[in-house]
Amino acid sequence: PLLILLHGAGGSSAGILKRLGAFADEAGLAVLAPDSRGSTWDAIRGDFGADVAFINRALEAVFKTVDVDPERITVGGFSDGASYAISLGLQNGDLFRRVLAFSPGFYVGESTQGKPRFFVSHGTHDEVLPIDRCSRVIVPRLQKGGYEVTFREFDGAHEIPPDVARAGMRWSTGR
């Protein structure tokens, strides 16, 4: 299984790997962690563009060098990376069968393709992206759209507790 792992605003691939890499290894996931072309993912600022093109090129390289199970590809991320992952997952559900979203804020785009499954987690005391305005809005919208959603609230802030990270990574393997 492959996980495309997207960092939050102002973050980096190195930072998200430091935070979640051990949990991905433990779950047996191959990980592609690209850096956004700017300070955060382009669709957050209005439209898909350079970041999607970069991710596509990176995926092409991965598919040439790594034996990836095409039925077990997840796109995921934290904060703005989670928002971008949901957006990409909805529009590319035939490629991304699962979407892993740690503390997302929103998603963009109206067109959808396929029916990916979702794992969403959020801290009840998140002051950066408050749960009431974010995941407690996103999750019901996804469910109303007919998507299967695993939603995990936790007592915490804008973070990914180890047990939530571990659960999300295990869920991403599709087993």
Tab-separated table of C-alpha atoms in Angstrom:
chain	number	residue	atom	x	y	z
A	1	PRO	CA	0.000	0.000	0.000
A	2	LEU	CA	1.070	3.555	-0.768
A	3	LEU	CA	0.338	6.704	1.231
A	4	ILE	CA	0.790	10.138	-0.322
A	5	LEU	CA	1.345	12.212	2.816
A	6	LEU	CA	0.808	15.989	2.693
A	7	HIS	CA	2.164	18.454	5.254
A	8	GLY	CA	0.306	21.385	6.803
A	9	ALA	CA	0.706	25.073	5.904
A	10	GLY	CA	4.236	26.276	6.486
A	11	GLY	CA	5.343	22.672	7.034
A	12	SER	CA	7.487	20.318	5.017
A	13	SER	CA	7.736	16.720	3.923
A	14	ALA	CA	10.576	16.236	6.412
A	15	GLY	CA	8.387	17.546	9.231
A	16	ILE	CA	5.374	15.347	8.458
A	17	LEU	CA	7.634	12.311	8.032
A	18	LYS	CA	9.258	13.015	11.383
A	19	ARG	CA	5.802	13.199	12.953
A	20	LEU	CA	4.185	10.204	11.201
A	21	GLY	CA	6.876	8.161	9.460
A	22	ALA	CA	7.327	5.593	12.223
A	23	PHE	CA	3.567	4.917	12.306
A	24	ALA	CA	3.532	4.450	8.520
A	25	ASP	CA	6.495	2.054	8.756
A	26	GLU	CA	4.756	0.124	11.522
A	27	ALA	CA	1.655	-0.246	9.323
A	28	GLY	CA	3.723	-1.395	6.334
A	29	LEU	CA	2.996	1.626	4.131
A	30	ALA	CA	5.249	2.962	1.403
A	31	VAL	CA	5.160	6.763	1.720
A	32	LEU	CA	5.470	9.550	-0.823
A	33	ALA	CA	5.745	12.871	1.023
A	34	PRO	CA	6.090	15.765	-1.434
A	35	ASP	CA	6.618	19.397	-0.513
A	36	SER	CA	4.082	21.951	-1.719
A	37	ARG	CA	5.406	24.342	-4.330
A	38	GLY	CA	4.613	27.340	-2.087
A	39	SER	CA	4.049	27.811	1.627
A	40	THR	CA	0.958	25.591	1.417
A	41	TRP	CA	-1.019	23.612	-1.159
A	42	ASP	CA	-2.216	25.570	-4.196
A	43	ALA	CA	-5.943	24.728	-4.103
A	44	ILE	CA	-6.092	26.261	-0.628
A	45	ARG	CA	-5.440	29.569	-2.398
A	46	GLY	CA	-8.124	28.972	-5.019
A	47	ASP	CA	-7.168	26.509	-7.771
A	48	PHE	CA	-5.278	23.296	-8.443
A	49	GLY	CA	-2.086	23.834	-10.405
A	50	ALA	CA	1.622	23.379	-9.765
A	51	ASP	CA	1.165	21.130	-6.719
A	52	VAL	CA	-1.038	18.645	-8.573
A	53	ALA	CA	1.399	18.590	-11.501
A	54	PHE	CA	4.290	17.926	-9.106
A	55	ILE	CA	2.400	15.159	-7.276
A	56	ASN	CA	1.508	13.558	-10.631
A	57	ARG	CA	5.170	13.516	-11.708
A	58	ALA	CA	6.220	12.104	-8.333
A	59	LEU	CA	3.564	9.382	-8.560
A	60	GLU	CA	4.733	8.432	-12.055
A	61	ALA	CA	8.261	7.977	-10.687
A	62	VAL	CA	6.990	5.933	-7.727
A	63	PHE	CA	4.899	3.677	-9.967
A	64	LYS	CA	8.010	2.975	-12.097
A	65	THR	CA	10.188	2.036	-9.121
A	66	VAL	CA	7.930	0.663	-6.371
A	67	ASP	CA	5.559	-2.300	-6.551
A	68	VAL	CA	2.389	-0.424	-5.523
A	69	ASP	CA	-0.946	-2.173	-5.079
A	70	PRO	CA	-3.280	0.036	-7.180
A	71	GLU	CA	-6.225	-0.926	-4.968
A	72	ARG	CA	-4.448	0.379	-1.847
A	73	ILE	CA	-3.439	3.965	-2.551
A	74	THR	CA	-4.279	6.546	0.106
A	75	VAL	CA	-3.889	10.311	0.017
A	76	GLY	CA	-3.635	11.902	3.421
A	77	GLY	CA	-2.327	14.787	5.408
A	78	PHE	CA	-2.479	17.075	8.393
A	79	SER	CA	-4.232	20.464	8.616
A	80	ASP	CA	-4.031	22.162	5.172
A	81	GLY	CA	-2.534	18.920	3.880
A	82	ALA	CA	-5.653	17.113	5.123
A	83	SER	CA	-7.879	19.666	3.390
A	84	TYR	CA	-5.908	19.142	0.172
A	85	ALA	CA	-6.078	15.356	0.595
A	86	ILE	CA	-9.883	15.448	0.892
A	87	SER	CA	-10.075	17.704	-2.173
A	88	LEU	CA	-7.811	15.428	-4.233
A	89	GLY	CA	-9.516	12.294	-2.956
A	90	LEU	CA	-12.977	13.453	-3.958
A	91	GLN	CA	-11.822	14.384	-7.456
A	92	ASN	CA	-9.664	11.274	-7.922
A	93	GLY	CA	-11.528	8.577	-6.019
A	94	ASP	CA	-10.738	6.050	-8.736
A	95	LEU	CA	-7.016	6.388	-7.882
A	96	PHE	CA	-7.170	7.269	-4.186
A	97	ARG	CA	-9.410	4.616	-2.635
A	98	ARG	CA	-8.839	6.024	0.852
A	99	VAL	CA	-8.392	9.523	2.239
A	100	LEU	CA	-6.716	10.106	5.605
A	101	ALA	CA	-7.427	13.557	7.062
A	102	PHE	CA	-5.892	14.633	10.377
A	103	SER	CA	-7.528	17.956	11.443
A	104	PRO	CA	-8.810	19.209	8.070
A	105	GLY	CA	-10.283	22.677	7.663
A	106	PHE	CA	-12.362	22.334	4.471
A	107	TYR	CA	-12.229	20.954	0.962
A	108	VAL	CA	-12.461	22.553	-2.468
A	109	GLY	CA	-13.927	21.506	-5.786
A	110	GLU	CA	-17.353	20.305	-6.767
A	111	SER	CA	-16.572	17.485	-9.210
A	112	THR	CA	-16.188	14.011	-7.768
A	113	GLN	CA	-15.042	10.696	-9.144
A	114	GLY	CA	-15.268	7.305	-7.484
A	115	LYS	CA	-16.219	6.630	-3.865
A	116	PRO	CA	-13.141	6.754	-1.647
A	117	ARG	CA	-13.420	5.966	2.037
A	118	PHE	CA	-12.453	8.582	4.611
A	119	PHE	CA	-10.726	8.576	7.997
A	120	VAL	CA	-11.051	11.972	9.673
A	121	SER	CA	-9.681	12.892	13.095
A	122	HIS	CA	-9.862	16.157	14.971
A	123	GLY	CA	-9.093	17.509	18.430
A	124	THR	CA	-12.027	18.902	20.374
A	125	HIS	CA	-9.851	21.795	21.607
A	126	ASP	CA	-8.305	22.724	18.239
A	127	GLU	CA	-7.962	26.525	18.135
A	128	VAL	CA	-6.250	26.616	14.721
A	129	LEU	CA	-9.027	24.828	12.822
A	130	PRO	CA	-11.902	24.553	15.308
A	131	ILE	CA	-13.702	21.222	15.129
A	132	ASP	CA	-17.191	22.784	15.108
A	133	ARG	CA	-16.430	24.794	11.949
A	134	CYS	CA	-14.325	22.106	10.307
A	135	SER	CA	-14.639	18.347	10.790
A	136	ARG	CA	-18.108	18.523	12.353
A	137	VAL	CA	-19.199	20.190	9.092
A	138	ILE	CA	-17.048	18.161	6.677
A	139	VAL	CA	-17.945	14.708	8.018
A	140	PRO	CA	-21.746	15.098	7.736
A	141	ARG	CA	-21.351	16.570	4.214
A	142	LEU	CA	-19.284	13.568	3.148
A	143	GLN	CA	-21.742	11.148	4.732
A	144	LYS	CA	-24.674	12.918	3.058
A	145	GLY	CA	-22.790	12.453	-0.236
A	146	GLY	CA	-22.787	8.695	0.350
A	147	TYR	CA	-19.176	8.356	1.469
A	148	GLU	CA	-18.096	5.946	4.190
A	149	VAL	CA	-16.426	7.980	6.934
A	150	THR	CA	-14.592	6.860	10.049
A	151	PHE	CA	-14.553	9.898	12.353
A	152	ARG	CA	-12.318	10.040	15.380
A	153	GLU	CA	-12.654	12.977	17.767
A	154	PHE	CA	-10.093	13.196	20.542
A	155	ASP	CA	-9.510	15.365	23.590
A	156	GLY	CA	-6.725	17.551	22.281
A	157	ALA	CA	-5.629	20.531	20.195
A	158	HIS	CA	-4.275	20.898	16.635
A	159	GLU	CA	-2.212	17.745	16.784
A	160	ILE	CA	-2.084	14.038	16.000
A	161	PRO	CA	-1.897	11.919	19.138
A	162	PRO	CA	0.088	8.674	18.734
A	163	ASP	CA	-2.967	6.406	19.099
A	164	VAL	CA	-4.835	8.381	16.416
A	165	ALA	CA	-1.796	8.357	14.112
A	166	ARG	CA	-1.429	4.599	14.564
A	167	ALA	CA	-5.150	3.981	13.934
A	168	GLY	CA	-5.112	6.167	10.807
A	169	MET	CA	-2.059	4.439	9.368
A	170	ARG	CA	-3.503	0.972	10.008
A	171	TRP	CA	-6.779	2.077	8.415
A	172	SER	CA	-4.819	3.343	5.370
A	173	THR	CA	-3.541	-0.131	4.571
A	174	GLY	CA	-7.050	-1.199	3.626
A	175	ARG	CA	-7.044	-4.207	5.885
